[in-house]
mmCIF file of C-alpha atoms in Angstrom:
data_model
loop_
_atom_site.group_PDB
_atom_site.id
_atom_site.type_symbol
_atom_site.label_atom_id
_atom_site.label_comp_id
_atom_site.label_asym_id
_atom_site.label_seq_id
_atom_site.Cartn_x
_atom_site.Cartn_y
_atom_site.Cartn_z
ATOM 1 C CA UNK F 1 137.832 67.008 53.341
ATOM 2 C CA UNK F 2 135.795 68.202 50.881
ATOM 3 C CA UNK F 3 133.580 71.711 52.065
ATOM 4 C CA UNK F 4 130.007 70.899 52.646
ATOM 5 C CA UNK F 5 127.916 73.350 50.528
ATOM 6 C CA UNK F 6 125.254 75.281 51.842
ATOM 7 C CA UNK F 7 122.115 74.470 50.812
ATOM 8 C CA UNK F 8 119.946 76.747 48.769
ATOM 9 C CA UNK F 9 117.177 78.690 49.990
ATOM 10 C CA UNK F 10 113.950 77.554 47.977
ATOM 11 C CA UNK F 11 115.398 73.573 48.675
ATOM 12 C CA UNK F 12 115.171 74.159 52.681
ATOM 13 C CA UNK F 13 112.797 72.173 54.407
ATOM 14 C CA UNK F 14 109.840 73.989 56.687
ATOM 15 C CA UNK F 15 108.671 72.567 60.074
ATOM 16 C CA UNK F 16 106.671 73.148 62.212
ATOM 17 C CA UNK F 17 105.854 75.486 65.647
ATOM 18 C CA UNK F 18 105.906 74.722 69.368
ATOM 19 C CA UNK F 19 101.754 75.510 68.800
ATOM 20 C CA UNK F 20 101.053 73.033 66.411
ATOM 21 C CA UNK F 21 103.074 70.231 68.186
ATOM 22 C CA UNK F 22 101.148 70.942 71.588
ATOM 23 C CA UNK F 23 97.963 70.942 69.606
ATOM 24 C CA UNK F 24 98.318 67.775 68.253
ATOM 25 C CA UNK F 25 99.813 65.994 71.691
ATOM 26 C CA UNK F 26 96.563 67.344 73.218
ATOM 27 C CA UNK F 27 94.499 65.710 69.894
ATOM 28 C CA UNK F 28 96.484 62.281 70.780
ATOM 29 C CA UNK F 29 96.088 62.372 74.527
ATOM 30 C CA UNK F 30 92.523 63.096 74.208
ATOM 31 C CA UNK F 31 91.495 60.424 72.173
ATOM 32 C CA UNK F 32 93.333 57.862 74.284
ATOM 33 C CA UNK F 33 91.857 59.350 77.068
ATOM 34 C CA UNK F 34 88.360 58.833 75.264
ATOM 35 C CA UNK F 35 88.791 55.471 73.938
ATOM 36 C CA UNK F 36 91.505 53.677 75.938
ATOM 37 C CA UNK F 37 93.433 53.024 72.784
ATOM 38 C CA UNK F 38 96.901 55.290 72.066
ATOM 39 C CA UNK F 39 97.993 57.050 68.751
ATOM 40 C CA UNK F 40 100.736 56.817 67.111
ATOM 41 C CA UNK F 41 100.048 59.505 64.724
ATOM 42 C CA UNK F 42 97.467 62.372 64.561
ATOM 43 C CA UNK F 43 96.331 64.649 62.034
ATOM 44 C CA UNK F 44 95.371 67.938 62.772
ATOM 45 C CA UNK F 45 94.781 71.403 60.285
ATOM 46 C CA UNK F 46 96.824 74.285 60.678
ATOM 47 C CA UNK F 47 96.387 78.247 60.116
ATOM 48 C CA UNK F 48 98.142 78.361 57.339
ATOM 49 C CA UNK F 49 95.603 75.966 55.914
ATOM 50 C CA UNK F 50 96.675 72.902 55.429
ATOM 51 C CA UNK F 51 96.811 69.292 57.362
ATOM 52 C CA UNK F 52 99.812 68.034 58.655
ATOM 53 C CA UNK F 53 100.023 64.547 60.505
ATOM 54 C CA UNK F 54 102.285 64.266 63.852
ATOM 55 C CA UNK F 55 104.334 60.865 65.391
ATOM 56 C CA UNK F 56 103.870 60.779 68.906
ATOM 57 C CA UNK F 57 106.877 59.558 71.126
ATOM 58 C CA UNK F 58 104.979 58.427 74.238
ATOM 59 C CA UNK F 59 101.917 57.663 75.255
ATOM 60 C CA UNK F 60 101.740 57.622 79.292
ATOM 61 C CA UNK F 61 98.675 57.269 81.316
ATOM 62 C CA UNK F 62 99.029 58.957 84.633
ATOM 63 C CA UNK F 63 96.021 57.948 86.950
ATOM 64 C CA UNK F 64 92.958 59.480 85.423
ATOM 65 C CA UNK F 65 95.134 62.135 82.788
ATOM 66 C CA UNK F 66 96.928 60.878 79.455
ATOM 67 C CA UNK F 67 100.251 62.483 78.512
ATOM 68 C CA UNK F 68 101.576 62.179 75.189
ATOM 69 C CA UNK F 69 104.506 63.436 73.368
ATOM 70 C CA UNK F 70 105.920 64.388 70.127
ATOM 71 C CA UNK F 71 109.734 65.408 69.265
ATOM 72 C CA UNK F 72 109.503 69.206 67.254
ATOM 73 C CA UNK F 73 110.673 68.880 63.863
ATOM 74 C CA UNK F 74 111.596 72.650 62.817
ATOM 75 C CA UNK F 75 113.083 72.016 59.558
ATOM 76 C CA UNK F 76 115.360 73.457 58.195
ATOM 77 C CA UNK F 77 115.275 76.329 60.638
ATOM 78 C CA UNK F 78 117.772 77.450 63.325
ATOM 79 C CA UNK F 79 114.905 77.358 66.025
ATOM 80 C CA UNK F 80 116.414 76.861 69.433
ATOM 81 C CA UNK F 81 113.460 74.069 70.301
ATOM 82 C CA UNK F 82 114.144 71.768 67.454
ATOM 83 C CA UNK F 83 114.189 68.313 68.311
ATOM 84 C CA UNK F 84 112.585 69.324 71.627
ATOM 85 C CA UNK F 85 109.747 67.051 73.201
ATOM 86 C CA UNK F 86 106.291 68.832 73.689
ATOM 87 C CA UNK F 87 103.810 67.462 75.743
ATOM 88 C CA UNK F 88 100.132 67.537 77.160
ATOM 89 C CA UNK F 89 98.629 66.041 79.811
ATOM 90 C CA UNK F 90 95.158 65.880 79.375
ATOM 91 C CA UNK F 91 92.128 65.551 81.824
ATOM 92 C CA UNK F 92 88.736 65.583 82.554
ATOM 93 C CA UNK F 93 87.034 68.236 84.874
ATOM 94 C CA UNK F 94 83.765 69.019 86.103
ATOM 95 C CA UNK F 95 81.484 71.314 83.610
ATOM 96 C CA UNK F 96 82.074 71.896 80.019
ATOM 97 C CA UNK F 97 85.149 74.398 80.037
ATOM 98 C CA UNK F 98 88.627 73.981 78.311
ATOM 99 C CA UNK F 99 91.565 75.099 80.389
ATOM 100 C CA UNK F 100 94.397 75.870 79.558
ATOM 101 C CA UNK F 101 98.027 75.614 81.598
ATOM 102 C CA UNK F 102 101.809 75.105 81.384
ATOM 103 C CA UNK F 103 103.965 72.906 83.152
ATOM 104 C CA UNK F 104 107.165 71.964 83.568
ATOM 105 C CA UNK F 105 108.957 74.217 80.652
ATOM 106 C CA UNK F 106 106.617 76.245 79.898
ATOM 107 C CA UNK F 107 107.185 79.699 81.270
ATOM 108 C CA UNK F 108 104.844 82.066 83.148
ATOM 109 C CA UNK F 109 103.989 85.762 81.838
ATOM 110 C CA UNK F 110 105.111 88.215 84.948
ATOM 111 C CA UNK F 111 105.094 91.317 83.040
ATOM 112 C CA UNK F 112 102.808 93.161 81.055
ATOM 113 C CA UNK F 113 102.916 93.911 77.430
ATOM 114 C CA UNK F 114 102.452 90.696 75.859
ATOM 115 C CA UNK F 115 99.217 89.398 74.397
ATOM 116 C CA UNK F 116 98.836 86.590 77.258
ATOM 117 C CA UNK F 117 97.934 88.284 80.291
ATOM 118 C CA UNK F 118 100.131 88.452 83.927
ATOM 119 C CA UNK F 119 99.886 84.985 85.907
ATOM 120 C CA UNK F 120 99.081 83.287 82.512
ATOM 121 C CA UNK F 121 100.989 80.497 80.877
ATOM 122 C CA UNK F 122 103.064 81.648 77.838
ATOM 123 C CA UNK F 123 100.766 80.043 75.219
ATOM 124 C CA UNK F 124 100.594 82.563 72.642
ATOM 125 C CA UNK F 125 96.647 83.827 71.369
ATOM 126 C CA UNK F 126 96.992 81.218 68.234
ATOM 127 C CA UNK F 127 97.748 78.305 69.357
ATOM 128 C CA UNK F 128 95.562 78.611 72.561
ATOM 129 C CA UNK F 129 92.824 78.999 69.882
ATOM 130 C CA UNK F 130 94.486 75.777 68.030
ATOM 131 C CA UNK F 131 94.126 74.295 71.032
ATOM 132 C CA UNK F 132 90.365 74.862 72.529
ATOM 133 C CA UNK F 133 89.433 74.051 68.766
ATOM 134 C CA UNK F 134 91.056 70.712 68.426
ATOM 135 C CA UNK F 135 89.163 69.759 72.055
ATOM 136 C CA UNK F 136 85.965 70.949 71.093
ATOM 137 C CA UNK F 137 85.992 69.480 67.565
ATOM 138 C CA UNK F 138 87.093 66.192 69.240
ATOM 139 C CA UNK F 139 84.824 65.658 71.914
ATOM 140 C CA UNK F 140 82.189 66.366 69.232
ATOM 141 C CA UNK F 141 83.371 63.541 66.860
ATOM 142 C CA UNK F 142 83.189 61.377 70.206
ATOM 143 C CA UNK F 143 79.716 63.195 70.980
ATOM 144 C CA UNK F 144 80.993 63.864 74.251
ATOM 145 C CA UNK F 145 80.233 67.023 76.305
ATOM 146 C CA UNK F 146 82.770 67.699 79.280
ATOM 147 C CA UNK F 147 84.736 69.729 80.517
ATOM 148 C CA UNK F 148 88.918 68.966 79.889
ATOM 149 C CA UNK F 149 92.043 70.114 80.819
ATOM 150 C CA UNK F 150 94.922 70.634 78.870
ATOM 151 C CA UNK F 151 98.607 71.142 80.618
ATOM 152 C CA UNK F 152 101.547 71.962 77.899
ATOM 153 C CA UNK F 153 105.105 70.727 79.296
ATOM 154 C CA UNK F 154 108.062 70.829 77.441
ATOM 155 C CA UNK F 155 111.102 69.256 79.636
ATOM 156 C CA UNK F 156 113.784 70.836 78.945
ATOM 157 C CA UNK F 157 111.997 74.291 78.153
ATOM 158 C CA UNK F 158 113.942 75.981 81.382
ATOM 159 C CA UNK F 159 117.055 75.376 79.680
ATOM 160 C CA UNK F 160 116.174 76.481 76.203
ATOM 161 C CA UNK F 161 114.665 79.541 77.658
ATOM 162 C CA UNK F 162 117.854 80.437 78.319
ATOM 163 C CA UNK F 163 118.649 81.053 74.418
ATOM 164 C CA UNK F 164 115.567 83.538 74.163
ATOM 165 C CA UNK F 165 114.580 86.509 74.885
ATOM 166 C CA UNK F 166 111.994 85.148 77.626
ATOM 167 C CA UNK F 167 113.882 86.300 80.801
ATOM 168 C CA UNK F 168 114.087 89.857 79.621
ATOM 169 C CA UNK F 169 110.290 89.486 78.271
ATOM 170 C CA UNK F 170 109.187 89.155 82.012
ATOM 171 C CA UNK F 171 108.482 85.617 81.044
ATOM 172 C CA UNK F 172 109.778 82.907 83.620
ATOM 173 C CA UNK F 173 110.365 79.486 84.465
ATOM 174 C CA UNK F 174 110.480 78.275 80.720
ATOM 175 C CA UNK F 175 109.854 78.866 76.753
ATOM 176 C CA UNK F 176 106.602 80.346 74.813
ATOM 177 C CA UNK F 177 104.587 78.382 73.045
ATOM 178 C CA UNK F 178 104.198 80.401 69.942
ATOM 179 C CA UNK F 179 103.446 79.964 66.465
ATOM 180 C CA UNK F 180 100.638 82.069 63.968
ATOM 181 C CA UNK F 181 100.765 79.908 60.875
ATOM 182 C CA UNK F 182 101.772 76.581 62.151
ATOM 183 C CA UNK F 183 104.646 75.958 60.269
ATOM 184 C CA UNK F 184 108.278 77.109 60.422
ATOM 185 C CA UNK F 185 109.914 78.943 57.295
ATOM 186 C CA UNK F 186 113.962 78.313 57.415
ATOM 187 C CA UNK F 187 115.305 81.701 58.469
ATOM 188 C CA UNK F 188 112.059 83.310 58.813
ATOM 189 C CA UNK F 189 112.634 87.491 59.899
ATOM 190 C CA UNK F 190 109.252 87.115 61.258
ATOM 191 C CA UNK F 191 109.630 85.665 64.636
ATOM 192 C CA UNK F 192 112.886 88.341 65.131
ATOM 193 C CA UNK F 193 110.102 91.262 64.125
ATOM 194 C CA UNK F 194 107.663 89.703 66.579
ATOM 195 C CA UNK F 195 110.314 89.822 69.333
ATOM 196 C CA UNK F 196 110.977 92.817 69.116
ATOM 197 C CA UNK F 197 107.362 94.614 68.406
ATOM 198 C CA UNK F 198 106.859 92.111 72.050
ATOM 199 C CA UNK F 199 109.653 93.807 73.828
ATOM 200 C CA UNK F 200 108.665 97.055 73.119
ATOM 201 C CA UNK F 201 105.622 96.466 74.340
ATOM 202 C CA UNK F 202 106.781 95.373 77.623
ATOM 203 C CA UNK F 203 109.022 98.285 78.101
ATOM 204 C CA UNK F 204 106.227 100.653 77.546
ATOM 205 C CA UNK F 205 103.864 98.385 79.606
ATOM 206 C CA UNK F 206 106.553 99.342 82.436
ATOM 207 C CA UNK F 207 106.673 102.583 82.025
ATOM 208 C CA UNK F 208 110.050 103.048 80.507
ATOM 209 C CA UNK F 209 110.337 106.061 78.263
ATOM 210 C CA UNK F 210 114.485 105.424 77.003
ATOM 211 C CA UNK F 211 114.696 102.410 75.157
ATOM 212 C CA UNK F 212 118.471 101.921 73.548
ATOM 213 C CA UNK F 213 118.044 99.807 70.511
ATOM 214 C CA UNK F 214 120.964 98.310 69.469
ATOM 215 C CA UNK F 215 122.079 95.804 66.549
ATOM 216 C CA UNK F 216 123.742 92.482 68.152
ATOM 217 C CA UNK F 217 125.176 91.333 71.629
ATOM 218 C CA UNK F 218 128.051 93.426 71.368
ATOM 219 C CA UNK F 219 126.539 96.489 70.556
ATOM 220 C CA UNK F 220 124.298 96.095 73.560
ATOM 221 C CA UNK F 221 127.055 95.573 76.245
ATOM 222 C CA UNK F 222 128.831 98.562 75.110
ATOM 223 C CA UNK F 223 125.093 100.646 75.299
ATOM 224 C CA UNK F 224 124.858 99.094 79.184
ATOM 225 C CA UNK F 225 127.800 100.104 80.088
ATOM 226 C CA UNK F 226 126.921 103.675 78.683
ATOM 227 C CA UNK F 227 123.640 103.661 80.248
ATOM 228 C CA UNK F 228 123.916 101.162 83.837
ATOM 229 C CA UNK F 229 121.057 103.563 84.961
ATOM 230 C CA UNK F 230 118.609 101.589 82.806
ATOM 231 C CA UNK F 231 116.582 98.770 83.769
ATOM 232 C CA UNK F 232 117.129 95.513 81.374
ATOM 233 C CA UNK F 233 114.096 95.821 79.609
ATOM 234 C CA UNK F 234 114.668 99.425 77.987
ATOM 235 C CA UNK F 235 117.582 97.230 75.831
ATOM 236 C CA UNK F 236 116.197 95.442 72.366
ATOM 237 C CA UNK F 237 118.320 93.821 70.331
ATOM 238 C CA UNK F 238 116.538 94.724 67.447
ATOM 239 C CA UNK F 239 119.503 93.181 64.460
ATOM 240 C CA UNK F 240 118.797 94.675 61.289
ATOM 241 C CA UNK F 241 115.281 95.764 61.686
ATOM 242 C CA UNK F 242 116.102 99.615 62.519
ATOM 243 C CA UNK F 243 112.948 100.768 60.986
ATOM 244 C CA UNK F 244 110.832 98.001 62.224
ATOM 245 C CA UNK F 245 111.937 98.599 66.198
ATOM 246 C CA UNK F 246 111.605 102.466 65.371
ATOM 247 C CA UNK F 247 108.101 102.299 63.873
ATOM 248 C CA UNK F 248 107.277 100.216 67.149
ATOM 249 C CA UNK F 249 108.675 102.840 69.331
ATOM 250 C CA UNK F 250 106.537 105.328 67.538
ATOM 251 C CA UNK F 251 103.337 103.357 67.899
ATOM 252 C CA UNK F 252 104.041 103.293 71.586
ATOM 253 C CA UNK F 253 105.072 106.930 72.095
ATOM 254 C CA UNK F 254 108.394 106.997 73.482
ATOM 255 C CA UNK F 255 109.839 110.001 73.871
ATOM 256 C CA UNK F 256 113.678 108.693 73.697
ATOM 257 C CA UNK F 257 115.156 106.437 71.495
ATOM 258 C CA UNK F 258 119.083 105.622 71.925
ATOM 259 C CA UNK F 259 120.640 103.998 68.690
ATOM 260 C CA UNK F 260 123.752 101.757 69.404
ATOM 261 C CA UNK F 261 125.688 99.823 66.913
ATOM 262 C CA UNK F 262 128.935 100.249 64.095
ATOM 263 C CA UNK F 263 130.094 101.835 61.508
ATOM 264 C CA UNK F 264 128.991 99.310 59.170
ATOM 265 C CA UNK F 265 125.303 99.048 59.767
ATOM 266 C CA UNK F 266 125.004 102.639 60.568
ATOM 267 C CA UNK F 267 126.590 104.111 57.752
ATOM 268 C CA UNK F 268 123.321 102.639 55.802
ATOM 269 C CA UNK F 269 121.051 103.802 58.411
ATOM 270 C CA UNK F 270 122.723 107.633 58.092
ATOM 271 C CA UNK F 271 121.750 107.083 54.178
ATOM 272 C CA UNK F 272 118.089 106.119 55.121
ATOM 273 C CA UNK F 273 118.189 102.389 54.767
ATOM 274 C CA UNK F 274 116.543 100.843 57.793
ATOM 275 C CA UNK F 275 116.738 97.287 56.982
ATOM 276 C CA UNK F 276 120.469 96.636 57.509
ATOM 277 C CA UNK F 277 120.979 93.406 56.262
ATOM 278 C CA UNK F 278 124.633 92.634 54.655
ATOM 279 C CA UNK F 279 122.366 91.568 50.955
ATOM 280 C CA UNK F 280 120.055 94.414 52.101
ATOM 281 C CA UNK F 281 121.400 97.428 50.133
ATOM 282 C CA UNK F 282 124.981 98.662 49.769
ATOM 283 C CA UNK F 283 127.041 100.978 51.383
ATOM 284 C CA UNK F 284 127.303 104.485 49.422
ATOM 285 C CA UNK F 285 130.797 105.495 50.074
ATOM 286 C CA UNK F 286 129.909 108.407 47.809
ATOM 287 C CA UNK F 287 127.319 109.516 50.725
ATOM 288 C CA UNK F 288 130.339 108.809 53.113
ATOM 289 C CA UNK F 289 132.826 111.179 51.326
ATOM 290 C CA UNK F 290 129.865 113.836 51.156
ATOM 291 C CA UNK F 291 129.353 113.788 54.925
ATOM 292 C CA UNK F 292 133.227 113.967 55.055
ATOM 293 C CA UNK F 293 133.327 117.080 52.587
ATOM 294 C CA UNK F 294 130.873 118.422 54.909
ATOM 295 C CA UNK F 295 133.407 118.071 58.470
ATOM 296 C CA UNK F 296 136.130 119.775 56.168
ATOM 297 C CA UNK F 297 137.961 116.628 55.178
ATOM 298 C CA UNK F 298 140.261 117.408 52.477
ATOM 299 C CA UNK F 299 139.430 116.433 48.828
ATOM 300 C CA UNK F 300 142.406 113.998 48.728
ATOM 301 C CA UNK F 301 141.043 111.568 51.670
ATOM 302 C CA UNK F 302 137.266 111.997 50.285
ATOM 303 C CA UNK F 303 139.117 109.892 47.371
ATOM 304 C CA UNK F 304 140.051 107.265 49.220
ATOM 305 C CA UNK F 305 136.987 107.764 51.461
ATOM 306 C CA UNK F 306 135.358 106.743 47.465
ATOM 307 C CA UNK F 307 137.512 103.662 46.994
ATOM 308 C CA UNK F 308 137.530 102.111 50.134
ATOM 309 C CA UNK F 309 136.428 98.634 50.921
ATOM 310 C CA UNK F 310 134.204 98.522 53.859
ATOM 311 C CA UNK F 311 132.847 101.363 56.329
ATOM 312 C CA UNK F 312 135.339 100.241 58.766
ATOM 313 C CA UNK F 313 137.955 101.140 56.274
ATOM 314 C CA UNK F 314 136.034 104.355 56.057
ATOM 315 C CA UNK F 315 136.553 104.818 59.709
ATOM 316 C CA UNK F 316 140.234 104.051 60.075
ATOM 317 C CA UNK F 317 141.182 106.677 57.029
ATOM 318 C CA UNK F 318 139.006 108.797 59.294
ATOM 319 C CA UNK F 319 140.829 107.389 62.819
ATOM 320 C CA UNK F 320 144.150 107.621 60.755
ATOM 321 C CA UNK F 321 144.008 111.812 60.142
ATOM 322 C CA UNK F 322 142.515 112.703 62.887
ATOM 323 C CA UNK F 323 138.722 113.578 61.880
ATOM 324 C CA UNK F 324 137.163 112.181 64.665
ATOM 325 C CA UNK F 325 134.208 114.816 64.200
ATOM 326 C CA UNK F 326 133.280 112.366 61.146
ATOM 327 C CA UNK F 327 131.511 109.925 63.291
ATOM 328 C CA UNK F 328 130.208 112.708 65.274
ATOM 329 C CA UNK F 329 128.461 113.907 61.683
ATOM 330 C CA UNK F 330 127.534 110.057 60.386
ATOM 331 C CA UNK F 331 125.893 110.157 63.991
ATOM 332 C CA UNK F 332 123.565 112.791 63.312
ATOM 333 C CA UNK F 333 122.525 111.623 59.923
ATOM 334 C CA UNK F 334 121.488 108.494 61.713
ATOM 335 C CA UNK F 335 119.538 110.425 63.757
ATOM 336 C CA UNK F 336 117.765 112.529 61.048
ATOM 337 C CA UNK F 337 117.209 109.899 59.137
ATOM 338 C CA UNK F 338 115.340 107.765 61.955
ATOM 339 C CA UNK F 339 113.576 111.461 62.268
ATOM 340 C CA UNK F 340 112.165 110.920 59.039
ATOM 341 C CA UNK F 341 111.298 107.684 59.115
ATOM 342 C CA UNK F 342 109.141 108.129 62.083
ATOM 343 C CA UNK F 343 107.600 111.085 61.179
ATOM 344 C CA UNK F 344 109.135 112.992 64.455
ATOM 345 C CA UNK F 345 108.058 112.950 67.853
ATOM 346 C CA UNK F 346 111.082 110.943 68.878
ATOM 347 C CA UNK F 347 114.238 112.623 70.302
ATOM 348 C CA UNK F 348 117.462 110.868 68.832
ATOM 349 C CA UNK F 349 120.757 109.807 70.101
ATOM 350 C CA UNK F 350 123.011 107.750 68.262
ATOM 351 C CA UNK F 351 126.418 106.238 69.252
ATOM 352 C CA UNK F 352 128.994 104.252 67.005
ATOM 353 C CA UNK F 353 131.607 102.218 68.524
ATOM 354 C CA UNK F 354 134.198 100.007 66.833
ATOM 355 C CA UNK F 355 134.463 96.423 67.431
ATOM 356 C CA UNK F 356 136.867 97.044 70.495
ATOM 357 C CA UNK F 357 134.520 98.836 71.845
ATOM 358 C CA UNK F 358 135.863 101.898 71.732
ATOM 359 C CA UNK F 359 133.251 105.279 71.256
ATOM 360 C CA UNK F 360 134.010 106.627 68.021
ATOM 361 C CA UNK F 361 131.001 109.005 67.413
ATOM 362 C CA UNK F 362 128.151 110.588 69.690
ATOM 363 C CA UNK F 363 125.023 112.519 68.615
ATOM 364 C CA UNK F 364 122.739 113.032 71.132
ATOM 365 C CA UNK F 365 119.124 114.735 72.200
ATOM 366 C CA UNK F 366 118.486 115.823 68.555
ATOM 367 C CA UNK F 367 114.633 115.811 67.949
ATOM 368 C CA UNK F 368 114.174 117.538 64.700
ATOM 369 C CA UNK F 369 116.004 117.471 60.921
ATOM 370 C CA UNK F 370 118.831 119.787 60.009
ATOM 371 C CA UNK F 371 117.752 120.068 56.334
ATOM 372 C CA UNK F 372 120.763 121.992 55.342
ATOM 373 C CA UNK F 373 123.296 119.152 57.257
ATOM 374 C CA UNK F 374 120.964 115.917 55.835
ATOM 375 C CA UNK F 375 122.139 113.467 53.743
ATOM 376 C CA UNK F 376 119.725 110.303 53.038
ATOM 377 C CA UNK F 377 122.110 109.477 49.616
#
């Protein structure tokens, strides 16, 4: 069976945001509700500036409210709510207000920190303003003034919550609906960066003051088990985005910052690259041998320390001749470099583990640059 190729970047297809699909349910149930008659399709403009037109699945009148639905289309893009049915049940009220709520799968904000307030449904600034627009600018095409209410459902949103971040978020009961432009870009690092910036917010909005950021899943159950003190939230996943989650920590003033990963990633954060990405920047196995030279490793394995292949195979030459106090070393340029980065004020700890999960280096408490030890390659 012949290997199905991947497809390239610039042919990948966009789509579009739990925001713009609830904005243009609400468009279609409003009209019906309006002029008896149900829509098929709507049209509605996004931020990003341009129109894009929307099929609705359903259109269901319950008593004196309209619900209809649309199925997400997200492209090209490995969003957990593609394919996912939005809805909104809309309604009229007394006055000439627009109010906003979530039901069934959408999930309520319990902690603070996030740009929708405590109690509040978890329908992100933009599309809330996508969303009192489109009712306004319809009821004035209809020359109607009343007041509506809009309810955003999205029936199997407790479930897909369960792929997110929203538990550890504080936010409950359900997925965000989220979204600044509109549209989805295929593999977008946007939304990740926005996760993170959000859960560093919400740590700080706790109070926490010792968040351990570390760089996938596995990573973060070895930092839990080093730290079961901690309360969930002082955890971020933040992937590649060192710099990024460290800039956020800055902006928030914590005072402690844990870093958490292996060798791989880290031996580019030791050398000052903080976006870690495999097609980010290479490893400099040069750097490597020159923070060996420094521990007293012997000319011979700084050779081999040259030619290897990967920065595990760094650390098992390492492993192999007993110069544990390497990772100990590649530690502390990790935290000097994440020193510099921030500009200081942050006191540093950084541990390296190997994919079994066993510690192989520890530098901790270090809040200022030894200039005479730092390497940044």
């Amino acid at each position: 069976m012949e290997k199905r190729k991947k497809k390239d970047p610039k042919d990948m297809r966009s789509g579009y945001t739990t925001g713009a699909c609830a904005t243009a349910t609400t468009k279609a149930a409003l009209i019906a509700l309006l002029t008896g008659e149900e829509q098929e399709t709507v049209t509605i403009f996004l931020p990003v500036g341009k129109y894009a037109t929307f099929t609705m699945e359903h259109t269901v009148h319950v008593g004196d409210a309209v619900r209809c639905g649309t199925i997400k289309d997200a492209g090209d893009d490995p969003d957990v709510t593609h394919l996912a049915l939005i809805e909104s049940t809309v309604s009229f009220i007394d006055g000439e207000d627009v109010v906003l709520d979530g039901g069934i799968g959408v999930g309520r904000v319990t902690k603070p920190g996030l740009p929708v307030p405590v109690g509040e449904a978890a329908i992100n600034p933009v599309p809330r303003k996508m969303l009192h627009e489109v009712v306004n600018e319809t009821l004035a095409q209809f020359g109607v003034k009343r007041g509506v209410k809009v309810v955003i459902s999205v029936p199997a949103g407790e479930e897909l919550a369960k792929k997110t971040l929203n538990g550890r978020l504080g936010i409950l009961g359900g997925i965000s609906i989220l979204g600044t432009r509109g549209t989805v870009v295929p593999f977008s690092s946007a939304a990740y960066m926005a996760s993170i910036s959000e859960a560093v917010s919400v740590a700080h909005a706790a109070g926490q003051q010792h968040l351990v950021l570390t760089t996938g899943g596995r990573s973060e159950r070895y930092a839990m088990a080093l730290f079961p003190e901690l309360a969930e939230e002082c955890f971020i996943e933040m992937g590649d985005f060192v710099g990024h989650a460290l800039k956020h920590c800055k902006k928030h003033d914590i005072k402690k910052v844990t870093l958490v990963g292996m060798m791989g990633k880290f031996s580019k954060v030791a050398q000052g690259v903080m976006m870690v990405h495999s097609k980010s920047a290479p490893i400099d196995f040069n750097f490597l041998a020159e923070l060996a030279d420094d521990v007293g490793v012997p000319e011979n394995l700084q050779d081999e320390v040259r030619a290897a292949n990967t920065a595990s195979h760094v650390g098992e030459i390492m492993s192999e001749h007993g110069y544990d106090i390497f990772f100990n070393h590649l530690c502390e340029a990790c935290c000097y470099s994440a020193i510099h980065h921030t500009g200081g004020g942050i006191e540093l700890s950084t541990f390296i583990y190997s994919m079994k999960g066993e510690q192989l280096g520890r530098a901790e408490n270090i809040d200022n640059i030894d200039q005479i030890d730092w390497h940044r390659g």
